[in-house]
Amino acid sequence: LSAGAKLRVFREPWVKTPPPADGNESVHAFLARRFGVGIADAFADSIVSGVFAGDAKALTMRGAFPRATDAEAAAGSVIKGMKSGGKPGKLISFRGGMQTLVDRMAGDLGSSIRFNSEVTAIEPHENGVTVRVNGESIEASDVLLATPPGKTAALIAPIDQESARDLRTIRSARVAVIVTGFREEQVRTPVDGFGFLVPRREKMRILGSLWTSSIYPGSAPEGRVLFRTMMGGMHDPKALTLPGRALLPIALRELNDVMGIDGDPEFIKVYKHDPGIPQYEAGHEEIVKRVASRIGPRVSMIGNGVDGVSVAKLLELYERGLSFQPQAGTRAGVAG
């Protein structure tokens, strides 16, 4: 960064240029307006890649990072608003991994969960909703769809074709995660932080790498380090067409360029997430509102295609009472 770009950051509290009235300002445009083009060019890509694997010039700031837009609206400055907004959140997990949360929720729901059961149709009627699953009909008072936008579109198409078309316009970033484990002495760079994200101008195929064993102590055996390296996303969709054995050497080579690693990993896992991460691009908020108003009140939506891609955000929605509550008895939830 140039000295001018760094100094421009300190002017942010005095920037008076208002955001566009339509609320569809991109992440890149927001950072350029508040902090300067130099900061936007240097950091917008890596920030967006790290969370959404998306395009910083397509995702809206309001949809992707609402805390920042709320801070500006409340204090007239992102810096001032963030300072007065309380302590920032932190990354946490369970000793047994995120599967602990899934197992606990499944235990609470008990026998009401039906695994490997394909829902072929939902049919709202005057007295409730009929759910067609595995050739069987289940009657419910209402249905909560916790499915990706594309699957939700397929289920609601018989109810409202226009809503289905709207949902199909929500794009998703397909992501591959290459998990590798090494002995501590193999890694020449100290692994004592969060990890790193890669802006596109670096011309690398990996989006970044999280130092999982540093973020979550206990996630790797003593004397070992664990990396989660991401590839694909909106800028490199072809990566997901490659088999895992082809992705691995690319990820290892570029990880080595940054970290300085001697030898081969002791542990390897490659995961592909398809459809991946929904993209909150211009018009997303309006789409969700339109669809919700058309298909309700007996059918509603939740999930990362609606509001928030993090587990924390989904738990927040749960606390608001928007998620499936088995004690209601006649509610049905569809996930997958």
XYZ file of C-alpha atoms in Angstrom:
336
model
C 0.000 0.000 0.000
C 1.182 3.511 -0.749
C 1.603 6.056 2.027
C -1.340 7.974 0.584
C -3.600 4.911 0.728
C -2.659 4.315 4.365
C -3.273 7.942 5.325
C -6.652 7.864 3.563
C -7.884 5.345 6.163
C -7.572 7.960 8.918
C -9.858 10.313 6.984
C -12.752 7.829 7.104
C -14.547 9.407 10.115
C -14.835 12.665 8.152
C -16.087 11.207 4.851
C -19.533 12.669 4.153
C -20.380 10.963 0.844
C -23.622 9.029 1.476
C -24.258 5.472 0.248
C -26.513 4.859 -2.777
C -30.192 5.041 -1.907
C -30.982 1.593 -3.350
C -28.854 -0.236 -0.743
C -27.045 -2.232 -3.443
C -23.562 -0.751 -3.023
C -20.930 -3.434 -3.634
C -18.278 -4.363 -1.073
C -15.573 -2.865 -3.297
C -17.518 0.361 -3.851
C -18.248 0.702 -0.119
C -14.593 0.311 0.868
C -13.522 2.713 -1.887
C -16.045 5.331 -0.739
C -15.244 5.041 2.966
C -11.510 4.179 2.959
C -10.212 4.936 -0.536
C -9.635 3.008 -3.754
C -6.210 1.788 -2.601
C -7.705 -0.029 0.384
C -10.577 -1.391 -1.711
C -8.237 -2.763 -4.371
C -5.946 -4.329 -1.766
C -8.454 -5.856 0.632
C -11.952 -6.172 -0.868
C -11.163 -9.322 -2.853
C -9.477 -11.152 0.001
C -12.182 -10.235 2.540
C -14.957 -11.427 0.247
C -13.047 -14.534 -0.837
C -12.459 -15.529 2.768
C -16.137 -15.451 3.735
C -18.178 -15.848 0.549
C -15.679 -17.044 -2.088
C -17.350 -14.321 -4.131
C -16.806 -11.232 -6.254
C -16.228 -8.033 -4.263
C -17.702 -5.961 -7.086
C -20.898 -8.049 -7.190
C -21.702 -8.750 -3.518
C -23.475 -5.945 -1.700
C -21.991 -4.617 1.510
C -25.419 -4.514 3.133
C -26.030 -8.175 2.344
C -22.544 -9.500 3.074
C -21.351 -7.338 5.980
C -24.373 -5.573 7.502
C -22.502 -4.646 10.700
C -20.354 -2.231 8.707
C -23.294 -0.554 6.957
C -25.192 -0.377 10.258
C -22.154 1.254 11.886
C -22.021 3.885 9.160
C -25.750 4.543 9.422
C -25.608 4.879 13.218
C -22.465 6.989 13.603
C -21.776 8.456 10.171
C -18.510 6.511 10.191
C -17.582 2.835 10.089
C -14.702 3.339 12.529
C -16.785 5.332 15.017
C -19.724 2.965 14.710
C -17.616 -0.149 15.243
C -15.950 1.367 18.311
C -19.307 2.046 19.934
C -20.864 -1.233 18.834
C -19.457 -3.449 21.585
C -16.858 -6.184 21.448
C -16.393 -8.027 18.144
C -17.281 -11.697 18.006
C -14.690 -14.447 18.052
C -14.348 -17.839 16.431
C -15.300 -20.761 18.647
C -15.959 -24.437 18.124
C -16.475 -27.641 20.104
C -13.775 -30.043 21.273
C -15.374 -32.714 19.119
C -15.832 -30.391 16.136
C -19.040 -28.912 14.709
C -20.547 -32.392 14.512
C -21.151 -31.969 18.258
C -23.798 -29.317 17.542
C -25.434 -31.442 14.843
C -25.544 -34.497 17.110
C -27.061 -32.491 19.971
C -29.779 -31.006 17.766
C -30.522 -34.419 16.274
C -30.763 -35.856 19.780
C -33.263 -33.180 20.806
C -35.419 -33.894 17.751
C -35.236 -37.644 18.298
C -37.329 -39.937 16.129
C -39.059 -37.020 14.393
C -36.082 -36.792 11.991
C -36.332 -38.795 8.784
C -32.944 -39.357 7.173
C -32.393 -40.061 3.463
C -35.986 -39.121 2.722
C -36.638 -37.192 -0.474
C -39.344 -34.546 -0.305
C -40.931 -34.432 -3.747
C -43.657 -31.846 -3.169
C -45.186 -29.457 -0.659
C -48.851 -28.589 -1.125
C -50.347 -25.776 0.979
C -54.098 -25.921 1.521
C -56.711 -24.264 3.694
C -55.952 -26.340 6.792
C -52.180 -26.678 6.511
C -49.572 -28.212 4.217
C -49.239 -31.685 2.732
C -45.633 -32.859 2.427
C -44.961 -35.658 -0.076
C -41.975 -37.724 1.032
C -40.903 -41.180 -0.141
C -44.363 -41.834 -1.543
C -45.999 -40.930 1.767
C -48.132 -37.907 2.654
C -47.456 -36.008 5.880
C -49.888 -33.374 7.112
C -48.425 -30.324 8.855
C -49.695 -26.959 10.030
C -46.790 -25.245 8.249
C -43.435 -26.028 6.644
C -39.998 -24.488 7.107
C -37.624 -24.931 4.162
C -33.962 -25.062 5.240
C -32.709 -25.960 1.772
C -30.345 -24.238 -0.706
C -32.052 -21.695 -3.008
C -32.060 -24.068 -5.994
C -33.748 -26.883 -4.062
C -36.198 -24.462 -2.481
C -37.065 -23.206 -5.971
C -37.832 -26.746 -7.148
C -40.127 -27.378 -4.175
C -42.103 -24.148 -4.445
C -42.366 -24.089 -8.259
C -45.813 -25.781 -8.257
C -46.988 -23.182 -5.714
C -45.534 -20.057 -7.324
C -43.521 -20.173 -10.547
C -42.434 -16.536 -10.252
C -40.934 -17.131 -6.803
C -39.102 -20.191 -8.104
C -37.639 -18.120 -10.948
C -36.534 -15.464 -8.452
C -34.743 -18.002 -6.258
C -32.950 -19.534 -9.237
C -31.289 -16.157 -9.890
C -29.405 -16.421 -6.568
C -25.949 -17.596 -7.550
C -23.751 -19.801 -5.370
C -19.973 -20.124 -5.182
C -18.784 -23.714 -5.333
C -15.811 -24.277 -3.057
C -13.238 -27.024 -2.565
C -11.552 -27.330 0.833
C -8.213 -29.122 0.957
C -7.355 -30.140 4.530
C -3.716 -31.017 5.173
C -1.806 -31.902 8.321
C 1.951 -31.596 8.900
C 4.448 -32.024 11.709
C 5.311 -28.677 13.299
C 8.955 -28.933 12.238
C 7.919 -29.230 8.572
C 6.464 -25.696 8.547
C 9.067 -22.920 8.503
C 6.599 -20.040 9.026
C 5.225 -19.650 12.590
C 1.625 -20.887 12.724
C 0.273 -18.722 15.531
C -2.568 -16.749 13.981
C -5.726 -17.003 11.895
C -4.240 -17.795 8.499
C -4.093 -15.790 5.298
C -6.373 -14.692 2.452
C -5.249 -14.114 -1.123
C -6.361 -11.147 -3.260
C -6.864 -11.940 -6.947
C -4.039 -9.662 -8.023
C -1.605 -12.230 -6.578
C -2.590 -14.574 -9.458
C -2.886 -17.616 -7.187
C -5.616 -20.251 -7.410
C -6.085 -20.748 -3.682
C -8.442 -18.299 -1.986
C -6.586 -18.542 1.291
C -5.774 -20.945 4.092
C -6.999 -21.133 7.683
C -4.592 -22.321 10.365
C -7.168 -24.548 11.999
C -4.891 -25.936 14.707
C -4.097 -22.379 15.819
C -7.677 -21.088 15.669
C -9.089 -24.128 17.472
C -6.526 -25.626 19.879
C -7.018 -29.358 20.178
C -8.172 -29.805 16.583
C -4.862 -31.493 15.716
C -2.661 -33.907 17.698
C 0.197 -32.510 19.774
C 3.115 -31.463 17.582
C 0.971 -31.272 14.437
C -0.500 -28.349 12.464
C -3.676 -28.431 10.404
C -4.468 -26.221 7.396
C -7.803 -25.729 5.609
C -7.052 -24.324 2.159
C -9.879 -23.087 -0.082
C -10.115 -23.146 -3.868
C -12.789 -22.341 -6.432
C -15.343 -19.629 -5.781
C -16.912 -17.220 -8.244
C -13.596 -16.301 -9.882
C -12.398 -19.879 -10.435
C -15.440 -22.154 -10.930
C -13.408 -24.524 -13.123
C -11.493 -25.653 -10.031
C -14.545 -27.646 -8.946
C -14.486 -29.626 -12.193
C -11.081 -31.057 -11.239
C -10.811 -34.264 -9.203
C -9.363 -34.033 -5.714
C -6.081 -35.610 -6.839
C -5.617 -32.690 -9.274
C -6.554 -29.993 -6.735
C -4.172 -31.287 -4.068
C -0.827 -30.531 -5.813
C -2.005 -27.014 -6.731
C -3.014 -26.293 -3.148
C 0.205 -27.768 -1.724
C 2.421 -25.819 -4.125
C 0.794 -22.470 -3.361
C 0.553 -23.199 0.367
C 4.272 -23.959 0.323
C 4.978 -20.681 -1.518
C 3.456 -18.786 1.408
C 4.300 -20.957 4.409
C 7.529 -22.706 3.464
C 6.773 -26.392 4.027
C 9.251 -29.264 3.861
C 7.985 -32.642 2.713
C 4.554 -34.152 2.194
C 1.514 -33.868 4.483
C 0.750 -36.676 6.927
C -2.995 -36.075 6.633
C -5.074 -35.205 3.546
C -8.804 -34.704 3.005
C -10.490 -32.964 0.067
C -14.080 -31.744 0.348
C -16.201 -30.231 -2.413
C -19.149 -28.025 -1.487
C -21.736 -27.802 -4.238
C -23.888 -25.710 -4.584
C -21.654 -23.958 -2.062
C -22.074 -20.453 -0.632
C -25.042 -18.301 -1.761
C -24.048 -14.877 -3.063
C -25.803 -11.806 -1.646
C -25.624 -9.767 -4.814
C -27.685 -6.750 -5.886
C -31.383 -7.450 -5.437
C -30.952 -10.432 -3.086
C -32.757 -8.825 -0.156
C -35.680 -7.840 -2.373
C -35.887 -11.378 -3.806
C -36.090 -12.938 -0.343
C -38.809 -10.506 0.743
C -40.858 -11.049 -2.422
C -40.672 -14.823 -2.207
C -41.505 -14.858 1.507
C -44.598 -12.717 0.919
C -45.818 -14.925 -1.948
C -45.351 -18.399 -0.466
C -46.365 -17.592 3.119
C -47.787 -17.851 5.640
C -47.777 -21.655 5.806
C -44.462 -22.059 3.970
C -41.358 -20.156 5.099
C -37.603 -20.219 4.428
C -34.460 -20.191 6.520
C -30.810 -20.897 5.813
C -27.719 -19.377 4.271
C -29.544 -18.570 1.045
C -31.832 -16.248 3.006
C -29.816 -14.369 5.617
C -26.298 -15.093 6.823
C -23.830 -17.794 5.789
C -22.398 -18.451 9.253
C -23.547 -20.913 11.897
C -23.718 -18.004 14.358
C -26.195 -16.185 12.109
C -28.389 -19.266 11.755
C -28.390 -19.740 15.532
C -29.430 -16.101 15.870
C -32.398 -16.797 13.591
C -33.164 -19.885 15.679
C -33.327 -17.743 18.811
C -35.788 -15.424 17.082
C -38.108 -18.380 16.695
C -37.746 -18.763 12.937
C -36.457 -22.318 13.044
C -38.161 -25.681 13.384
C -39.600 -26.242 16.857
C -40.523 -29.893 17.399
C -42.646 -29.134 20.449
C -45.155 -27.422 18.136
C -46.079 -30.932 17.051
C -47.430 -30.289 13.581
C -44.623 -28.238 12.051
C -42.465 -29.820 9.366
C -38.896 -28.874 8.493
C -37.213 -29.735 5.187
C -33.401 -29.660 5.034
C -30.769 -30.952 2.663
